[in-house]
């Protein structure tokens, strides 16, 4: 049989190292599905909703750093991919989406299922093109792959079903895709300026993010020389928090008060590999210095005094010999002491407590203690993100997946599918909200179908609790947040999986342990208390003066006194 365009597509994917494809097939995709089937080298992971396919591919790309692929059939099939493609794009992970298209001769006639993927996906990709004739293959696809890999973004190929089935013009892929690891460093002159600014500052705080991955040792050396506390942004947690004597926690609404203080009280803030988005949490008077591999990121979030383009590892290696040892210890000591207090206070909330109520903090802490050394966790948008940020311990081997930049609900289960498909032998645990879980619950069936032993913890608080919290904080009555929930454990059983329930604090540990030992997928439903984070009590006009309401609620520590304290420190300092 002559080679078809679809076969050439598979050749290119194999050349780029792709091992699996997530999606749901459909007529316009049949040529591609058939080519994958015949070659038997790429695993077809059939999910139940295309959004889950894109979530799973994004998880794989995040964990491996390599290209991952999702597919959707024409019109509604590929339209279902879009939300998570936004997520992948924002997370800067290399994902290729193949959006099948209606027959090429029908394009422009408002044909059955007609959409224009090249317009639809333009905003959430760096490359998005229609392949309308065989001559474009493999070049268009190779450009897409190269773009996804080098920009670490989404690329989309729209491929009409009939074009996929036509004879290929070219025989082979043209490009050998190599892993790109260029080193990027500011110039000598820039490094001298950077060193000079840092050498003359005493109270320095580092805000580090996901762009510090792979540069842990250099970051620690830097903090030691500068006597600087390290605050991390959420996506940096898995790369920065472990083995880190300078760690003072996260900042932001879900952060630690210590992270907040360390940022607000410094003289110089050094941002490295972070795009921490919340402007309100940046200091107003400090000198701000930023290092990022992408020039366009500089000054995006805070006013900037000095900006440098470089990758973290190379830049820090070149910078370290130019730095003098900072002799001023007080700032670091104070920040570490604040951190110990904040940690203690959060740890107290993570105990079993007497009585019947199960606290989600306790569930997460117990899970953290029971999980394996190289577990992969995913946490839903909503309060599970808070519990993961505060109670999961990273160690350099564990990984953490979330929808941190796009903030889309229902991410934890499908991300766990991608993680488990990628690493069949690794423990994969999802932390889901009852709202988020129900949103893409159909993909429970994928676990059974592909024998993926994911462990799912569902925090059943019978509400969209995170939104309820936002409403309360905004001074409006919560509305539309109640959930009439099913029995999730029995739903799991109905899907052929293990379903368990931990209803009281003393059941939490044995039930979690049982689930983790099970060699198949297991769902653990935990009815948890609904309101875990207290809002500050009434704040006086005097206190509020000059200080935005938002900032008074700045750190949702679960203890009103901490929040008030935070406000008063900043108000009356
Ligand atoms: C419900 C909810 C609440 C949240 N609350 C918080 C919160 O309280 N606190 C918080 O921190 N986050 C919070 N987040 C997450 C937040 O929205 C951001 O996604 C997160 O802060 C960004 O983390 P980051 O800066 O580490 O990663 P990114 O946004 O991915 O930024 C990484 C940066 O590093 C750069 N980079 C990449 N590679 C390199 C390299 N090799 N060298 C140098 N630079 C490089 C990139 O160009 C980019 O600018 C929340 C999310 C949700 C869903
Ligand atoms: C797709 C989507 N829809 C709506 C929202 C707004 N939102 C953010 S968190 C949240 C509630 C999540 O509820 P649940 O999954 O039950 O977690 P909980 O906060 O209750 O623990 C909602 C509705 C969103 N982020 N994404
Ligand atoms: Mg809920």
CSV table of N, CA and C and ligand atoms in Angstrom, one decimal, residues 383-384 432-436 459-466 481 483 485 528, ligand 3:
chain,number,residue,atom,x,y,z
A,383,UNK,N,-10.1,24.4,46.6
A,383,UNK,CA,-9.3,24.3,47.8
A,383,UNK,C,-8.3,23.2,47.7
A,384,UNK,N,-8.4,22.2,46.9
A,384,UNK,CA,-7.3,21.2,46.8
A,384,UNK,C,-5.9,21.9,46.4
A,432,UNK,N,-8.9,15.8,44.3
A,432,UNK,CA,-10.0,16.4,43.5
A,432,UNK,C,-11.0,17.1,44.4
A,433,UNK,N,-11.6,18.1,44.0
A,433,UNK,CA,-12.8,18.7,44.6
A,433,UNK,C,-14.0,17.9,44.2
A,434,UNK,N,-15.1,18.0,44.9
A,434,UNK,CA,-16.3,17.2,44.5
A,434,UNK,C,-16.9,17.9,43.2
A,435,UNK,N,-16.7,19.3,43.1
A,435,UNK,CA,-17.2,20.0,41.9
A,435,UNK,C,-16.3,19.6,40.7
A,436,UNK,N,-15.0,19.7,40.9
A,436,UNK,CA,-14.1,19.4,39.8
A,436,UNK,C,-14.1,18.0,39.4
A,459,UNK,N,-12.3,15.3,47.8
A,459,UNK,CA,-12.7,16.1,49.0
A,459,UNK,C,-14.2,16.5,48.9
A,460,UNK,N,-15.0,15.8,49.7
A,460,UNK,CA,-16.4,16.0,49.5
A,460,UNK,C,-16.9,17.0,50.5
A,461,UNK,N,-16.9,18.3,50.1
A,461,UNK,CA,-17.4,19.3,51.0
A,461,UNK,C,-18.8,19.8,50.6
A,462,UNK,N,-19.4,19.1,49.6
A,462,UNK,CA,-20.7,19.4,49.2
A,462,UNK,C,-20.9,20.9,48.7
A,463,UNK,N,-19.8,21.4,48.2
A,463,UNK,CA,-19.9,22.8,47.8
A,463,UNK,C,-18.8,23.1,46.8
A,464,UNK,N,-18.9,24.3,46.1
A,464,UNK,CA,-17.8,24.9,45.4
A,464,UNK,C,-17.2,25.8,46.4
A,465,UNK,N,-16.4,25.2,47.3
A,465,UNK,CA,-16.0,25.9,48.5
A,465,UNK,C,-15.1,27.1,48.2
A,466,UNK,N,-14.2,26.9,47.2
A,466,UNK,CA,-13.3,28.0,47.0
A,466,UNK,C,-14.1,29.3,46.5
A,481,UNK,N,-23.5,27.6,45.1
A,481,UNK,CA,-22.3,26.9,45.4
A,481,UNK,C,-22.6,25.5,46.0
A,483,UNK,N,-23.7,21.7,46.4
A,483,UNK,CA,-23.7,20.5,45.5
A,483,UNK,C,-24.5,19.4,46.2
A,485,UNK,N,-24.5,15.9,46.2
A,485,UNK,CA,-23.5,14.9,45.6
A,485,UNK,C,-24.0,13.5,45.6
A,528,UNK,N,-15.5,16.1,54.0
A,528,UNK,CA,-14.6,17.1,54.8
A,528,UNK,C,-15.5,18.3,55.2
B,3,LIG,MG1,-16.1,21.1,46.7
